């Protein structure tokens, strides 16, 4: 079996495609179930965030795996395969491990070094465990990714290489001013009470915002977030919960709005925003374009690249021009931060006089030019070391069931010979029989010790997976016995706990 990941992210696809391809929680569950129902995947996990959708699987056929996972992503995202394919990337084996570890460390994030991805990886693992789609390989992989991410944050200054998406967004809203001075005395409206909205509310409170109103479809969750904000020792923010039906009225009072919900449609339309401000929605203006380089245009190209050992990333295709709306000029009366995917706030809000809108797309453009800390190189070294260690451990684990099966077979041979000896020499007393049994076992153990230790060492090296096959062939081991050992290891309730 081999690890394969097929996905798309802010690095390979425009926000408009990511937005359409976003997966609700129930859709993710169905995707995982369908991945296991279809060959050739035996395990599956999905990592879906506001700027990436990745399907991980343990497959026994590479080309069939790429085709199947790509098709499943298209089916469940609702974006046609022909349209989705140019933005997909494929990573295989060690490159797939390297990719997830880099993601866990924040190296592949829109804002380098952000730590929110660790919680999202943990959620992806928990979902796979709950649905029983994550087996031994993906449990080990995601558990190790969490450890690597925590190690990177504790041993380096990667946190200084970038802020959280929320903090970075607030910096963009402040437009070069000190966020603390910019936020002082302002009133904020936070729409949503999930993890990202809660982080946004806490960040606003620490930044020095004076008042926060929280609106959420489920009022109890808004009340709970307000309680958390008011219990904070490091803020003096005034917080209150409101009904979603009161959002329109609250817009007339707010200076800052942060929205991150799971809604599939717009939460704030441009017309509603214009009405709240009592201004007219301006006619569309001519908008500039920027160059974006997408991923390769053909899944087969991915397969060829990966099979030829150069799967670090997708091959380059001609650049594409996309439209980026310009912001309105003049004093900012209402600052909008949209962290949702798909978006909560109408992109046409940029045409409203006095409104400044920062969304995932504009954050991606701004973060592309963000300075990289020297610690990033240290994190890359950590990732490379951890990938090598994980590969060695997996290869060693691959041979372990064969070694156990070999020793089980040897024990059976010893037991059979001792039983035959009992039949031929029935007059042996217990002491004599025990001594003979122990002697035979020592001989077998000594004969097996060197080859089993050596095969574990060789199996941990690159290309060492074949040694387990050789051991099974040389000793004519029953494949079902080896498989039974593997299943017993997989069903160990203590496995994968950290």
Coordinates of C-alpha atoms in Angstrom, one line a residue:
X1 CA 0.0 0.0 0.0
X2 CA 1.2 3.6 -0.7
X3 CA 0.2 7.1 0.5
X4 CA -1.4 9.4 -2.1
X5 CA -2.8 12.9 -1.7
X6 CA -4.8 14.8 -4.3
X7 CA -5.9 18.3 -3.5
X8 CA -6.1 22.0 -4.3
X9 CA -5.2 25.0 -2.3
X10 CA -4.7 28.8 -2.5
X11 CA -1.4 28.0 -4.1
X12 CA -2.9 26.1 -7.0
X13 CA -6.4 27.5 -7.5
X14 CA -8.1 30.9 -7.4
X15 CA -10.4 31.7 -4.5
X16 CA -13.4 31.5 -6.9
X17 CA -12.7 27.8 -7.5
X18 CA -11.9 27.0 -3.8
X19 CA -15.1 28.7 -2.9
X20 CA -17.2 26.5 -5.1
X21 CA -15.3 23.4 -4.2
X22 CA -15.6 23.8 -0.4
X23 CA -17.0 20.8 1.4
X24 CA -19.6 20.9 4.2
X25 CA -19.1 18.5 7.2
X26 CA -21.7 16.1 5.9
X27 CA -20.2 16.1 2.4
X28 CA -16.8 15.4 3.8
X29 CA -18.2 12.3 5.6
X30 CA -19.8 11.1 2.4
X31 CA -16.6 11.7 0.5
X32 CA -14.6 9.5 2.9
X33 CA -17.2 6.7 2.9
X34 CA -17.3 6.7 -0.9
X35 CA -13.5 6.7 -1.1
X36 CA -13.3 3.5 0.9
X37 CA -16.2 2.0 -1.1
X38 CA -14.4 2.5 -4.3
X39 CA -11.1 0.8 -5.2
X40 CA -8.2 1.2 -4.8
X41 CA -8.2 3.1 -1.5
X42 CA -8.2 1.2 1.8
X43 CA -7.9 4.2 4.1
X44 CA -8.9 7.9 3.6
X45 CA -8.9 11.2 5.4
X46 CA -9.9 14.7 4.2
X47 CA -8.3 17.9 5.2
X48 CA -10.7 20.8 4.4
X49 CA -10.0 24.3 5.4
X50 CA -10.9 27.8 4.1
X51 CA -8.0 27.6 1.7
X52 CA -7.3 23.9 0.9
X53 CA -9.2 20.7 0.2
X54 CA -7.0 17.6 0.3
X55 CA -7.9 13.9 0.1
X56 CA -5.4 11.5 1.6
X57 CA -5.6 7.8 0.9
X58 CA -3.7 4.5 1.2
X59 CA -3.8 3.0 -2.3
X60 CA -2.5 -0.1 -4.0
X61 CA -2.5 1.4 -7.5
X62 CA -1.1 4.8 -8.3
X63 CA -2.8 5.7 -11.6
X64 CA -6.1 4.3 -10.6
X65 CA -5.8 6.1 -7.2
X66 CA -5.2 9.5 -8.8
X67 CA -8.1 9.0 -11.2
X68 CA -10.5 7.8 -8.5
X69 CA -9.6 10.5 -5.9
X70 CA -9.8 13.2 -8.5
X71 CA -13.2 12.0 -9.6
X72 CA -14.5 11.8 -6.0
X73 CA -13.3 15.3 -5.3
X74 CA -15.1 16.6 -8.4
X75 CA -18.3 14.7 -7.6
X76 CA -18.6 15.8 -4.0
X77 CA -17.4 19.4 -4.5
X78 CA -19.9 20.0 -7.4
X79 CA -17.1 21.3 -9.6
X80 CA -16.8 19.4 -12.9
X81 CA -13.7 17.2 -13.2
X82 CA -12.6 18.9 -16.4
X83 CA -12.8 22.3 -14.7
X84 CA -11.2 21.0 -11.4
X85 CA -8.3 19.1 -12.9
X86 CA -6.1 22.1 -13.9
X87 CA -6.0 23.1 -10.2
X88 CA -5.3 19.7 -8.6
X89 CA -1.9 18.7 -7.3
X90 CA -0.7 15.2 -6.6
X91 CA 1.9 14.0 -4.0
X92 CA 2.9 10.4 -3.6
X93 CA 4.8 8.4 -0.9
X94 CA 7.5 10.5 0.8
X95 CA 6.4 13.6 -1.1
X96 CA 2.9 13.2 0.3
X97 CA 4.4 12.9 3.8
X98 CA 6.6 16.0 3.2
X99 CA 3.6 17.9 2.0
X100 CA 1.4 17.2 5.1
X101 CA 4.3 17.9 7.5
X102 CA 5.0 21.2 5.7
X103 CA 1.3 22.0 6.0
X104 CA 1.3 21.2 9.7
X105 CA 4.2 23.6 10.3
X106 CA 2.5 26.4 8.6
X107 CA 4.9 26.5 5.7
X108 CA 2.1 26.0 3.1
X109 CA -0.3 28.4 4.8
X110 CA -1.6 31.6 3.3
X111 CA 0.1 33.3 6.2
X112 CA 3.4 31.4 6.9
X113 CA 3.7 30.1 10.4
X114 CA 0.0 30.3 11.4
X115 CA -0.9 27.7 14.0
X116 CA -4.6 27.2 13.3
X117 CA -3.8 24.4 10.8
X118 CA -2.8 22.1 13.7
X119 CA -6.4 22.2 15.0
X120 CA -7.7 21.5 11.5
X121 CA -5.4 18.5 11.1
X122 CA -6.5 17.2 14.5
X123 CA -10.1 17.6 13.4
X124 CA -9.4 15.7 10.1
X125 CA -7.8 12.8 12.0
X126 CA -10.7 12.7 14.5
X127 CA -13.2 12.6 11.6
X128 CA -11.4 9.7 10.0
X129 CA -11.2 7.9 13.3
X130 CA -14.9 8.4 14.0
X131 CA -15.9 7.2 10.6
X132 CA -13.4 4.4 10.7
X133 CA -11.8 5.5 7.4
X134 CA -8.4 6.2 8.9
X135 CA -6.4 3.0 9.4
X136 CA -2.9 2.4 10.6
X137 CA -1.0 4.5 8.0
X138 CA -3.2 7.6 8.2
X139 CA -3.4 7.4 12.0
X140 CA 0.4 7.3 12.1
X141 CA 0.8 10.0 9.5
X142 CA -1.6 12.5 11.0
X143 CA -0.5 11.9 14.6
X144 CA 3.1 12.5 13.5
X145 CA 2.1 15.6 11.5
X146 CA 0.7 17.1 14.7
X147 CA 3.9 16.3 16.6
X148 CA 6.0 17.8 13.8
X149 CA 3.9 20.9 13.8
X150 CA 4.2 21.4 17.5
X151 CA 7.9 20.7 17.4
X152 CA 8.4 23.4 14.7
X153 CA 6.5 26.0 16.8
X154 CA 8.4 25.1 20.0
X155 CA 11.9 24.8 18.6
X156 CA 11.9 27.7 16.1
X157 CA 10.6 31.2 15.7
X158 CA 8.2 30.2 12.9
X159 CA 5.4 32.1 14.7
X160 CA 7.3 35.3 13.9
X161 CA 7.3 34.5 10.2
X162 CA 3.6 35.4 10.0
X163 CA 0.5 35.9 12.1
X164 CA -2.8 34.0 12.2
X165 CA -5.1 34.7 9.3
X166 CA -7.2 36.8 11.6
X167 CA -4.3 39.0 12.8
X168 CA -3.1 39.4 9.3
X169 CA -6.5 40.3 8.1
X170 CA -6.8 43.0 10.8
X171 CA -3.5 44.4 9.7
X172 CA -4.8 44.7 6.2
X173 CA -7.9 46.5 7.5
X174 CA -5.7 48.9 9.4
X175 CA -3.9 49.7 6.1
X176 CA -0.5 50.2 7.6
X177 CA -1.6 51.8 10.9
X178 CA -0.9 50.1 14.2
X179 CA -3.8 47.7 14.7
X180 CA -4.1 48.5 18.4
X181 CA -4.4 52.3 17.7
X182 CA -6.7 51.6 14.8
X183 CA -9.1 49.4 16.8
X184 CA -9.2 51.6 19.9
X185 CA -12.7 52.7 20.7
X186 CA -14.3 50.9 17.7
X187 CA -17.4 48.7 17.8
X188 CA -17.2 45.3 16.1
X189 CA -19.8 42.8 14.8
X190 CA -18.7 39.2 14.6
X191 CA -20.9 36.9 12.6
X192 CA -20.5 33.2 13.4
X193 CA -19.4 31.5 16.6
X194 CA -17.2 28.7 15.3
X195 CA -13.5 28.3 15.8
X196 CA -12.4 31.0 13.3
X197 CA -15.1 33.5 14.5
X198 CA -14.1 32.8 18.1
X199 CA -10.5 33.4 17.3
X200 CA -11.4 36.6 15.5
X201 CA -13.5 37.8 18.5
X202 CA -10.6 37.0 20.9
X203 CA -8.1 38.8 18.7
X204 CA -10.3 41.9 18.4
X205 CA -10.7 42.0 22.2
X206 CA -6.9 41.7 22.7
X207 CA -6.3 44.3 20.0
X208 CA -8.3 46.9 22.0
X209 CA -11.7 47.0 20.4
X210 CA -14.2 48.6 22.7
X211 CA -17.4 46.6 22.0
X212 CA -18.2 43.3 20.3
X213 CA -21.6 42.0 19.2
X214 CA -21.8 38.3 18.3
X215 CA -24.5 37.0 15.9
X216 CA -24.9 33.3 15.2
X217 CA -27.7 31.1 13.8
X218 CA -27.7 29.2 17.1
X219 CA -28.1 31.8 19.8
X220 CA -26.7 29.6 22.6
X221 CA -23.3 29.4 20.8
X222 CA -23.2 33.2 20.5
X223 CA -24.0 33.5 24.3
X224 CA -21.2 31.0 25.1
X225 CA -18.7 33.0 23.0
X226 CA -19.8 36.2 24.8
X227 CA -19.2 34.6 28.2
X228 CA -15.7 33.5 27.1
X229 CA -14.9 37.1 26.0
X230 CA -16.1 38.6 29.2
X231 CA -14.2 36.2 31.4
X232 CA -10.9 37.1 29.7
X233 CA -8.3 38.6 32.1
X234 CA -6.4 40.4 29.3
X235 CA -9.3 42.5 27.9
X236 CA -12.0 45.0 29.1
X237 CA -14.2 44.5 26.0
X238 CA -17.9 44.8 26.3
X239 CA -19.5 41.8 24.6
X240 CA -23.1 40.9 23.9
X241 CA -25.0 38.3 21.8
X242 CA -27.6 39.3 19.2
X243 CA -30.0 37.4 17.0
X244 CA -29.1 37.0 13.3
X245 CA -32.3 38.9 12.5
X246 CA -30.7 42.0 14.2
X247 CA -27.6 42.0 12.1
X248 CA -29.0 44.7 9.8
X249 CA -29.6 47.1 12.7
X250 CA -26.2 46.3 14.2
X251 CA -24.5 47.2 10.9
X252 CA -25.6 50.8 11.4
X253 CA -23.6 50.9 14.6
X254 CA -20.5 48.8 13.8
X255 CA -17.1 50.1 12.6
X256 CA -15.7 46.6 12.0
X257 CA -17.4 43.4 10.8
X258 CA -15.8 40.0 10.8
X259 CA -17.7 37.1 9.3
X260 CA -17.0 33.4 9.1
X261 CA -20.0 31.1 9.0
X262 CA -20.7 27.8 7.3
X263 CA -23.4 29.4 5.1
X264 CA -23.6 28.3 1.5
X265 CA -24.9 31.7 0.3
X266 CA -24.0 35.3 1.1
X267 CA -24.6 36.5 4.6
X268 CA -24.2 40.2 3.8
X269 CA -25.2 41.5 0.4
X270 CA -23.8 44.7 -1.1
X271 CA -27.4 46.1 -1.0
X272 CA -27.8 45.4 2.7
X273 CA -24.4 47.0 3.5
X274 CA -25.2 50.1 1.4
X275 CA -28.6 50.4 3.1
X276 CA -27.1 50.2 6.5
X277 CA -24.7 53.0 5.7
X278 CA -27.4 55.0 3.9
X279 CA -25.4 55.3 0.7
X280 CA -25.8 54.4 -2.9
X281 CA -24.2 51.3 -4.4
X282 CA -21.9 52.7 -7.1
X283 CA -21.8 51.4 -10.6
X284 CA -19.0 48.9 -11.4
X285 CA -15.7 50.5 -12.2
X286 CA -13.0 49.1 -14.5
X287 CA -10.9 46.6 -12.5
X288 CA -7.3 45.6 -12.8
X289 CA -6.0 42.1 -13.4
X290 CA -3.1 40.1 -11.9
X291 CA -1.3 37.0 -13.2
X292 CA -1.9 33.7 -11.5
X293 CA 0.0 30.5 -12.4
X294 CA -2.3 27.4 -12.0
X295 CA -1.4 23.8 -11.6
X296 CA -1.1 21.4 -14.6
X297 CA -4.0 20.9 -16.8
X298 CA -4.1 17.1 -16.9
X299 CA -4.3 14.4 -14.1
X300 CA -2.2 12.1 -16.3
X301 CA 0.6 14.7 -16.2
X302 CA 0.5 14.4 -12.4
X303 CA 0.7 10.7 -12.6
X304 CA 3.6 10.7 -15.0
X305 CA 5.6 13.2 -12.9
X306 CA 5.0 11.3 -9.7
X307 CA 5.9 8.0 -11.2
X308 CA 9.1 9.4 -12.6
X309 CA 10.1 10.6 -9.1
X310 CA 9.7 14.3 -9.5
X311 CA 6.4 14.9 -7.7
X312 CA 7.5 17.9 -5.6
X313 CA 4.8 19.9 -7.2
X314 CA 2.7 20.1 -10.4
X315 CA 4.3 21.1 -13.7
X316 CA 3.7 24.7 -14.8
X317 CA 1.2 25.7 -17.4
X318 CA 0.7 29.2 -19.1
X319 CA -0.4 31.9 -16.7
X320 CA -4.0 33.0 -16.3
X321 CA -5.4 36.5 -15.9
X322 CA -7.9 37.1 -13.2
X323 CA -9.9 40.2 -12.1
X324 CA -9.1 41.8 -8.7
X325 CA -11.6 44.5 -7.7
X326 CA -10.2 47.8 -6.5
X327 CA -11.2 49.2 -3.1
X328 CA -13.2 52.4 -2.8
X329 CA -11.3 55.5 -1.9
X330 CA -12.0 58.0 0.9
X331 CA -12.5 57.6 4.6
X332 CA -13.4 54.1 5.8
X333 CA -16.7 54.1 7.6
X334 CA -17.0 50.3 7.7
X335 CA -14.2 47.7 7.7
X336 CA -15.2 44.2 6.6
X337 CA -13.1 41.1 7.1
X338 CA -14.5 38.0 5.4
X339 CA -12.8 34.8 6.5
X340 CA -15.4 32.4 5.2
X341 CA -15.1 29.9 2.4
X342 CA -17.4 30.2 0.4
X343 CA -17.5 33.9 1.1
X344 CA -20.0 35.4 3.5
X345 CA -19.8 39.0 2.2
X346 CA -20.7 40.2 -1.3
X347 CA -17.5 41.1 -3.3
X348 CA -19.5 44.0 -4.7
X349 CA -19.1 45.7 -1.3
X350 CA -15.9 47.2 -2.6
X351 CA -18.0 49.6 -4.7
X352 CA -19.7 51.1 -1.6
X353 CA -18.3 54.5 -0.7
X354 CA -16.7 54.3 2.8
X355 CA -16.3 50.5 2.8
X356 CA -13.1 48.6 3.0
X357 CA -13.3 44.8 2.3
X358 CA -10.6 42.3 3.0
X359 CA -11.4 38.7 2.1
X360 CA -9.5 35.4 1.5
X361 CA -8.6 36.4 -2.0
X362 CA -7.1 39.8 -1.0
X363 CA -5.3 38.1 1.9
X364 CA -3.7 35.7 -0.5
X365 CA -2.4 38.5 -2.7
X366 CA -1.1 40.5 0.3
X367 CA 0.6 37.5 2.0
X368 CA 2.5 36.6 -1.2
X369 CA 4.8 39.5 -0.5
X370 CA 5.1 39.0 3.3
X371 CA 8.7 38.7 4.5
X372 CA 10.0 35.3 5.4
X373 CA 11.8 34.7 8.7
X374 CA 15.1 33.0 8.8
X375 CA 13.4 30.4 11.1
X376 CA 11.6 29.1 8.0
X377 CA 14.8 27.4 6.9
X378 CA 15.1 25.7 10.3
X379 CA 11.5 24.4 10.0
X380 CA 12.3 23.0 6.5
X381 CA 15.2 21.1 8.0
X382 CA 12.9 19.7 10.8
X383 CA 10.4 18.7 8.1
X384 CA 13.1 16.9 6.0
X385 CA 14.4 15.1 9.1
X386 CA 11.0 14.0 10.2
X387 CA 10.0 12.8 6.8
X388 CA 13.1 10.6 6.7
X389 CA 12.4 9.3 10.2
X390 CA 8.7 8.6 9.4
X391 CA 9.6 6.7 6.2
X392 CA 12.1 4.6 8.1
X393 CA 9.6 3.8 10.8
X394 CA 6.9 2.9 8.3
X395 CA 9.2 0.6 6.3
X396 CA 10.3 -1.1 9.5
X397 CA 6.7 -1.5 10.6
X398 CA 6.0 -3.0 7.2
X399 CA 8.4 -5.9 7.8
X400 CA 7.3 -6.4 11.5
X401 CA 4.3 -8.6 10.8
X402 CA 6.4 -10.9 8.5
X403 CA 9.0 -11.3 11.3
X404 CA 6.2 -12.1 13.8
X405 CA 4.7 -14.6 11.4
X406 CA 8.1 -16.2 10.9
X407 CA 8.7 -16.6 14.6
X408 CA 5.2 -17.9 15.0
X409 CA 5.9 -20.5 12.3
X410 CA 9.2 -21.4 14.1
X411 CA 7.4 -21.8 17.4
X412 CA 4.9 -24.1 15.7
X413 CA 7.7 -26.2 14.3
X414 CA 9.3 -26.5 17.7
X415 CA 6.0 -27.5 19.3
X416 CA 5.4 -30.1 16.6
X417 CA 8.9 -31.6 17.0
X418 CA 8.6 -31.8 20.8
X419 CA 5.2 -33.5 20.5
X420 CA 6.8 -36.0 18.1
X421 CA 9.6 -36.5 20.5
X422 CA 7.1 -37.3 23.3
X423 CA 5.7 -40.0 21.1
X424 CA 9.0 -41.6 20.4
X425 CA 10.5 -41.2 23.9
X426 CA 7.5 -41.4 26.3
X427 CA 9.7 -42.2 29.3
X428 CA 11.3 -38.8 29.5
X429 CA 10.7 -37.1 32.8
X430 CA 9.5 -33.5 33.0
X431 CA 13.0 -32.1 33.7
X432 CA 14.5 -33.8 30.7
X433 CA 11.7 -32.8 28.5
X434 CA 11.9 -29.2 29.6
X435 CA 15.7 -29.1 29.0
X436 CA 15.3 -30.5 25.5
X437 CA 12.5 -28.1 24.7
X438 CA 14.5 -25.1 25.9
X439 CA 17.6 -26.3 23.9
X440 CA 15.5 -26.5 20.7
X441 CA 14.0 -23.1 21.2
X442 CA 17.5 -21.6 21.8
X443 CA 18.8 -23.1 18.6
X444 CA 15.8 -21.7 16.6
X445 CA 16.1 -18.3 18.2
X446 CA 19.8 -18.0 17.5
X447 CA 19.3 -19.1 13.9
X448 CA 16.5 -16.5 13.4
X449 CA 18.1 -13.7 15.4
X450 CA 20.6 -12.3 12.9
X451 CA 18.3 -12.5 9.8
X452 CA 15.3 -10.9 11.6
X453 CA 17.4 -8.1 13.1
X454 CA 19.1 -7.5 9.8
X455 CA 15.9 -7.5 7.8
X456 CA 14.4 -4.8 10.1
X457 CA 17.5 -2.7 9.6
X458 CA 17.4 -3.1 5.8
X459 CA 13.7 -2.5 5.7
X460 CA 14.1 0.9 7.3
X461 CA 16.3 2.1 4.5
X462 CA 14.9 3.5 1.2
X463 CA 13.8 0.7 -1.1
X464 CA 13.8 -1.7 1.8
X465 CA 10.2 -2.8 1.5
X466 CA 11.2 -5.7 -0.7
X467 CA 13.0 -7.4 2.1
X468 CA 9.7 -8.4 3.8
X469 CA 8.6 -9.9 0.5
X470 CA 11.9 -11.8 0.2
X471 CA 11.5 -13.2 3.8
X472 CA 8.0 -14.4 3.1
X473 CA 9.2 -16.1 -0.1
X474 CA 12.3 -17.7 1.4
X475 CA 10.4 -19.2 4.4
X476 CA 7.2 -19.9 2.4
X477 CA 5.1 -17.9 5.0
X478 CA 1.3 -18.0 4.6
X479 CA 0.2 -14.6 3.5
X480 CA -3.0 -15.0 5.5
X481 CA -0.9 -15.4 8.7
X482 CA 1.0 -12.2 7.9
X483 CA -2.2 -10.4 7.2
X484 CA -3.7 -11.6 10.5
X485 CA -0.8 -10.1 12.4
X486 CA -1.3 -6.8 10.6
X487 CA -5.0 -6.8 11.4
X488 CA -4.3 -7.5 15.1
X489 CA -1.8 -4.6 15.2
X490 CA -4.3 -2.3 13.5
X491 CA -7.1 -3.3 16.0
X492 CA -4.9 -2.6 19.0
X493 CA -7.0 -0.1 21.0
X494 CA -3.8 1.6 22.3
X495 CA -2.4 2.2 18.9
X496 CA -2.2 5.8 17.7
X497 CA -3.0 7.4 21.1
X498 CA -0.9 10.4 22.1

